[in-house]
GROMACS .gro file of C-alpha atoms in nm:
model
  257
    1MET     CA    1  -0.236   2.017  -1.252
    2ASN     CA    2  -0.156   1.671  -1.129
    3GLY     CA    3  -0.152   1.514  -1.461
    4SER     CA    4  -0.418   1.300  -1.394
    5ASP     CA    5  -0.712   1.429  -1.542
    6GLY     CA    6  -0.887   1.177  -1.805
    7ARG     CA    7  -0.603   0.945  -1.709
    8VAL     CA    8  -0.712   0.606  -1.624
    9VAL     CA    9  -0.599   0.494  -1.262
   10VAL     CA   10  -0.628   0.135  -1.061
   11VAL     CA   11  -0.623   0.155  -0.685
   12THR     CA   12  -0.589  -0.155  -0.507
   13GLY     CA   13  -0.766  -0.195  -0.204
   14GLY     CA   14  -0.962   0.036  -0.221
   15ALA     CA   15  -1.265   0.038  -0.109
   16ARG     CA   16  -1.131   0.190   0.249
   17GLY     CA   17  -0.874   0.337   0.481
   18ILE     CA   18  -0.589   0.474   0.254
   19GLY     CA   19  -0.700   0.321  -0.064
   20ASP     CA   20  -1.042   0.553   0.000
   21ALA     CA   21  -0.864   0.836   0.034
   22ILE     CA   22  -0.622   0.750  -0.232
   23ILE     CA   23  -0.877   0.715  -0.482
   24GLU     CA   24  -1.052   1.054  -0.349
   25THR     CA   25  -0.754   1.228  -0.445
   26PHE     CA   26  -0.725   1.126  -0.793
   27LEU     CA   27  -1.116   1.210  -0.881
   28THR     CA   28  -1.056   1.528  -0.747
   29ASP     CA   29  -0.814   1.555  -0.993
   30GLY     CA   30  -1.039   1.432  -1.298
   31ALA     CA   31  -0.908   1.057  -1.363
   32ARG     CA   32  -1.103   0.765  -1.411
   33VAL     CA   33  -1.091   0.537  -1.109
   34VAL     CA   34  -1.135   0.142  -1.075
   35SER     CA   35  -1.082  -0.017  -0.730
   36PHE     CA   36  -0.969  -0.390  -0.667
   37ASP     CA   37  -1.102  -0.435  -0.359
   38LEU     CA   38  -1.192  -0.816  -0.165
   39GLY     CA   39  -1.487  -0.627   0.012
   40ASP     CA   40  -1.724  -0.392  -0.100
   41PRO     CA   41  -1.694  -0.020   0.013
   42GLU     CA   42  -1.832   0.118   0.282
   43GLU     CA   43  -1.979   0.433   0.108
   44ALA     CA   44  -1.925   0.375  -0.294
   45ARG     CA   45  -1.819   0.710  -0.398
   46PRO     CA   46  -1.970   0.829  -0.790
   47GLY     CA   47  -1.746   0.794  -1.069
   48VAL     CA   48  -1.621   0.492  -0.927
   49ARG     CA   49  -1.634   0.120  -1.077
   50TYR     CA   50  -1.564  -0.084  -0.790
   51LEU     CA   51  -1.421  -0.490  -0.885
   52ALA     CA   52  -1.439  -0.749  -0.600
   53LEU     CA   53  -1.113  -0.990  -0.639
   54ASP     CA   54  -0.847  -1.148  -0.469
   55VAL     CA   55  -0.501  -0.971  -0.577
   56ALA     CA   56  -0.376  -1.271  -0.482
   57ASP     CA   57  -0.583  -1.434  -0.770
   58LEU     CA   58  -0.319  -1.462  -1.107
   59ASP     CA   59  -0.649  -1.548  -1.356
   60ALA     CA   60  -0.863  -1.283  -1.147
   61VAL     CA   61  -0.643  -1.017  -1.150
   62ALA     CA   62  -0.605  -1.071  -1.533
   63ALA     CA   63  -0.949  -1.076  -1.593
   64ALA     CA   64  -1.002  -0.718  -1.426
   65PHE     CA   65  -0.721  -0.560  -1.619
   66ALA     CA   66  -0.895  -0.724  -1.907
   67ASP     CA   67  -1.228  -0.536  -1.750
   68VAL     CA   68  -1.068  -0.240  -1.741
   69ASP     CA   69  -0.909  -0.260  -2.111
   70ALA     CA   70  -1.265  -0.266  -2.278
   71THR     CA   71  -1.414  -0.018  -1.969
   72GLU     CA   72  -1.226   0.242  -1.946
   73GLY     CA   73  -0.891   0.189  -2.135
   74SER     CA   74  -0.580   0.096  -2.073
   75VAL     CA   75  -0.412   0.222  -1.730
   76ASP     CA   76  -0.193   0.499  -1.694
   77ILE     CA   77  -0.125   0.454  -1.338
   78LEU     CA   78  -0.144   0.176  -1.076
   79VAL     CA   79  -0.134   0.181  -0.745
   80ASN     CA   80  -0.048  -0.102  -0.502
   81ASN     CA   81  -0.239  -0.056  -0.218
   82ALA     CA   82  -0.381  -0.376  -0.106
   83GLY     CA   83  -0.275  -0.541   0.203
   84ILE     CA   84  -0.387  -0.711   0.553
   85GLN     CA   85  -0.194  -0.717   0.880
   86ARG     CA   86  -0.132  -0.986   1.140
   87VAL     CA   87   0.015  -0.994   1.439
   88SER     CA   88   0.187  -1.283   1.695
   89LEU     CA   89   0.539  -1.388   1.814
   90THR     CA   90   0.691  -1.596   1.513
   91ASP     CA   91   0.695  -1.953   1.728
   92ARG     CA   92   0.334  -1.881   1.753
   93PHE     CA   93   0.224  -1.762   1.410
   94ASP     CA   94  -0.005  -1.969   1.218
   95PRO     CA   95   0.187  -2.044   0.876
   96ALA     CA   96  -0.131  -2.050   0.672
   97VAL     CA   97  -0.147  -1.718   0.780
   98TRP     CA   98   0.231  -1.574   0.770
   99ARG     CA   99   0.170  -1.702   0.380
  100GLN     CA  100  -0.138  -1.534   0.326
  101VAL     CA  101   0.009  -1.228   0.423
  102ILE     CA  102   0.272  -1.243   0.196
  103GLU     CA  103   0.068  -1.324  -0.109
  104VAL     CA  104  -0.140  -1.013  -0.101
  105HIS     CA  105   0.086  -0.792  -0.048
  106LEU     CA  106   0.418  -0.929  -0.260
  107PHE     CA  107   0.186  -1.179  -0.475
  108GLY     CA  108  -0.063  -0.913  -0.480
  109MET     CA  109   0.188  -0.651  -0.617
  110PHE     CA  110   0.375  -0.885  -0.839
  111HIS     CA  111   0.027  -0.976  -1.056
  112CYS     CA  112  -0.099  -0.614  -1.087
  113SER     CA  113   0.234  -0.443  -1.168
  114ARG     CA  114   0.273  -0.691  -1.432
  115GLU     CA  115  -0.040  -0.679  -1.584
  116ALA     CA  116  -0.008  -0.296  -1.555
  117LEU     CA  117   0.341  -0.350  -1.735
  118ARG     CA  118   0.213  -0.524  -2.033
  119ARG     CA  119  -0.014  -0.240  -2.133
  120MET     CA  120   0.227   0.089  -2.030
  121LEU     CA  121   0.515  -0.120  -2.269
  122PRO     CA  122   0.401  -0.020  -2.606
  123ARG     CA  123   0.282   0.356  -2.484
  124ARG     CA  124   0.631   0.420  -2.346
  125SER     CA  125   0.433   0.538  -2.051
  126GLY     CA  126   0.313   0.491  -1.677
  127ALA     CA  127   0.375   0.485  -1.326
  128ILE     CA  128   0.287   0.262  -1.053
  129VAL     CA  129   0.334   0.341  -0.669
  130SER     CA  130   0.322   0.050  -0.427
  131ILE     CA  131   0.240   0.125  -0.065
  132SER     CA  132   0.523   0.028   0.147
  133SER     CA  133   0.573   0.119   0.545
  134VAL     CA  134   0.756   0.201   0.836
  135ALA     CA  135   0.774  -0.143   0.934
  136GLY     CA  136   0.957  -0.230   0.687
  137ILE     CA  137   1.226   0.030   0.787
  138VAL     CA  138   1.185   0.020   1.155
  139THR     CA  139   1.144  -0.301   1.385
  140ILE     CA  140   0.788  -0.374   1.483
  141PRO     CA  141   0.796  -0.652   1.672
  142GLY     CA  142   0.476  -0.913   1.655
  143ARG     CA  143   0.456  -0.834   1.254
  144GLY     CA  144   0.737  -1.042   1.089
  145PRO     CA  145   0.502  -1.132   0.779
  146TYR     CA  146   0.421  -0.780   0.734
  147SER     CA  147   0.735  -0.645   0.794
  148ALA     CA  148   0.895  -0.889   0.558
  149ALA     CA  149   0.601  -0.821   0.300
  150LYS     CA  150   0.663  -0.420   0.352
  151ALA     CA  151   1.066  -0.414   0.302
  152GLY     CA  152   1.030  -0.650  -0.001
  153ILE     CA  153   0.781  -0.404  -0.188
  154SER     CA  154   1.045  -0.116  -0.126
  155GLY     CA  155   1.312  -0.434  -0.248
  156ILE     CA  156   1.058  -0.502  -0.585
  157THR     CA  157   1.024  -0.167  -0.661
  158ARG     CA  158   1.383  -0.093  -0.679
  159THR     CA  159   1.419  -0.385  -0.898
  160MET     CA  160   1.167  -0.292  -1.146
  161ALA     CA  161   1.214   0.104  -1.169
  162ALA     CA  162   1.532  -0.027  -1.302
  163GLU     CA  163   1.377  -0.232  -1.580
  164TYR     CA  164   1.137  -0.013  -1.681
  165ALA     CA  165   1.335   0.323  -1.644
  166GLU     CA  166   1.424   0.346  -2.038
  167ALA     CA  167   1.026   0.235  -2.153
  168GLY     CA  168   0.930   0.630  -1.935
  169ILE     CA  169   0.740   0.419  -1.684
  170ARG     CA  170   0.831   0.527  -1.356
  171ILE     CA  171   0.795   0.293  -1.033
  172ASN     CA  172   0.810   0.441  -0.671
  173ALA     CA  173   0.685   0.342  -0.365
  174VAL     CA  174   0.532   0.549  -0.034
  175ALA     CA  175   0.621   0.379   0.314
  176PRO     CA  176   0.352   0.568   0.566
  177GLY     CA  177   0.413   0.525   0.889
  178SER     CA  178   0.097   0.503   1.210
  179ILE     CA  179  -0.170   0.649   0.990
  180ARG     CA  180  -0.516   0.664   1.161
  181THR     CA  181  -0.744   0.414   0.995
  182LYS     CA  182  -1.028   0.168   1.089
  183LEU     CA  183  -0.739  -0.085   1.073
  184ILE     CA  184  -0.542   0.095   1.347
  185ASP     CA  185  -0.840   0.152   1.537
  186GLN     CA  186  -0.911  -0.198   1.560
  187GLY     CA  187  -0.551  -0.237   1.690
  188ILE     CA  188  -0.584   0.010   1.953
  189ALA     CA  189  -0.935  -0.148   2.055
  190ASP     CA  190  -0.776  -0.495   2.073
  191GLY     CA  191  -0.476  -0.410   2.271
  192SER     CA  192  -0.200  -0.492   2.036
  193ILE     CA  193  -0.136  -0.134   1.943
  194ASP     CA  194  -0.022   0.087   2.237
  195LEU     CA  195  -0.150   0.427   2.129
  196ALA     CA  196   0.029   0.607   2.397
  197GLY     CA  197   0.296   0.435   2.372
  198LEU     CA  198   0.326   0.448   2.000
  199LEU     CA  199   0.270   0.851   2.011
  200THR     CA  200   0.586   0.872   2.217
  201GLU     CA  201   0.846   0.731   1.926
  202ILE     CA  202   0.694   0.982   1.676
  203PRO     CA  203   0.875   1.282   1.641
  204MET     CA  204   0.553   1.493   1.513
  205ARG     CA  205   0.359   1.325   1.844
  206ARG     CA  206   0.036   1.260   1.638
  207GLN     CA  207  -0.094   0.988   1.373
  208GLY     CA  208  -0.137   1.046   0.949
  209LEU     CA  209  -0.394   1.122   0.843
  210PRO     CA  210  -0.525   0.897   0.478
  211ASP     CA  211  -0.536   1.224   0.285
  212GLU     CA  212  -0.143   1.290   0.367
  213ILE     CA  213  -0.024   0.974   0.206
  214ALA     CA  214  -0.261   1.011  -0.081
  215ARG     CA  215  -0.140   1.340  -0.200
  216VAL     CA  216   0.219   1.170  -0.225
  217VAL     CA  217   0.102   0.923  -0.386
  218ARG     CA  218  -0.009   1.136  -0.644
  219PHE     CA  219   0.311   1.319  -0.595
  220LEU     CA  220   0.514   1.042  -0.692
  221ALA     CA  221   0.203   0.940  -1.036
  222GLY     CA  222   0.232   1.281  -1.152
  223PRO     CA  223   0.434   1.446  -1.323
  224GLU     CA  224   0.582   1.720  -1.071
  225SER     CA  225   0.797   1.382  -0.965
  226SER     CA  226   0.929   1.332  -1.324
  227TYR     CA  227   1.247   1.262  -1.251
  228ILE     CA  228   1.215   1.059  -0.941
  229THR     CA  229   1.178   0.663  -0.932
  230GLY     CA  230   1.279   0.338  -0.752
  231GLN     CA  231   1.264   0.541  -0.437
  232THR     CA  232   1.051   0.476  -0.126
  233LEU     CA  233   0.943   0.784   0.074
  234VAL     CA  234   0.843   0.816   0.438
  235VAL     CA  235   0.599   0.987   0.528
  236ASP     CA  236   0.598   0.894   0.893
  237GLY     CA  237   0.609   1.215   1.121
  238GLY     CA  238   0.982   1.165   1.165
  239TRP     CA  239   0.926   0.773   1.345
  240SER     CA  240   1.168   0.594   1.141
  241ILE     CA  241   1.460   0.837   1.280
  242GLN     CA  242   1.375   0.708   1.650
  243GLY     CA  243   1.251   0.348   1.626
  244VAL     CA  244   1.056   0.186   1.905
  245ARG     CA  245   1.168   0.131   2.230
  246ASP     CA  246   0.818   0.037   2.441
  247ARG     CA  247   0.625  -0.268   2.357
  248PRO     CA  248   0.330  -0.432   2.574
  249ASP     CA  249   0.352  -0.718   2.738
  250TRP     CA  250   0.197  -0.959   2.442
  251LEU     CA  251   0.505  -0.912   2.286
  252ASP     CA  252   0.671  -1.070   2.570
  253PRO     CA  253   0.785  -1.431   2.423
  254THR     CA  254   0.880  -1.544   2.826
  255LEU     CA  255   0.479  -1.523   2.915
  256ASP     CA  256   0.262  -1.761   2.824
  257ALA     CA  257   0.097  -1.780   2.511
   0.00000   0.00000   0.00000
């Protein structure tokens, strides 16, 4: 029904969280799925090939796509989901960490999209969906490189969509809000996320679930969205229409580091 049966789908950051939910959704539709991730899956899904690599490494990405060509066939759908989160005030950020966040998100997206596009162009078909974030829309203090990277993903999405529309390749993004994953649970546990305060900013008064993002990704990759390209679809329970008002003490720059 969603046009994924038998298609080859590459999902970066597929070992856990939203990436794992995206994989499950495509598997249900009968797709052949390959995951690119630095880490091993917590629980491998039958039928999925998990390739361990760093998407910020161009040579590793090129080798992984060649592997997919030889084993599954050329990629039909790419989901750029790989990302990392680091938090600090700007004057206290380690520049190497700042750079790492940008490289994983933006260079990872570029490397994988570049390889996928080279395979989609001869067929004049294909879809790329990248995971942006509400952090690229709403100001969230303490997350400078992450916000910059996610805003960049939406910008690059528009550029690529305009470049490849005539070739029959659609390129879109999804901007999740606060989604209940282990990464968010970690932030709640270490105090970098104030869940009670956060929920007051979300009109729906709850966090989203990974499968709620996965279903939107499937929609944007499938035939139901055949006239949509260059868009970032916000899936945030209404968070971005209110913004952020409250913030925890660690974001007060006048306090001692």
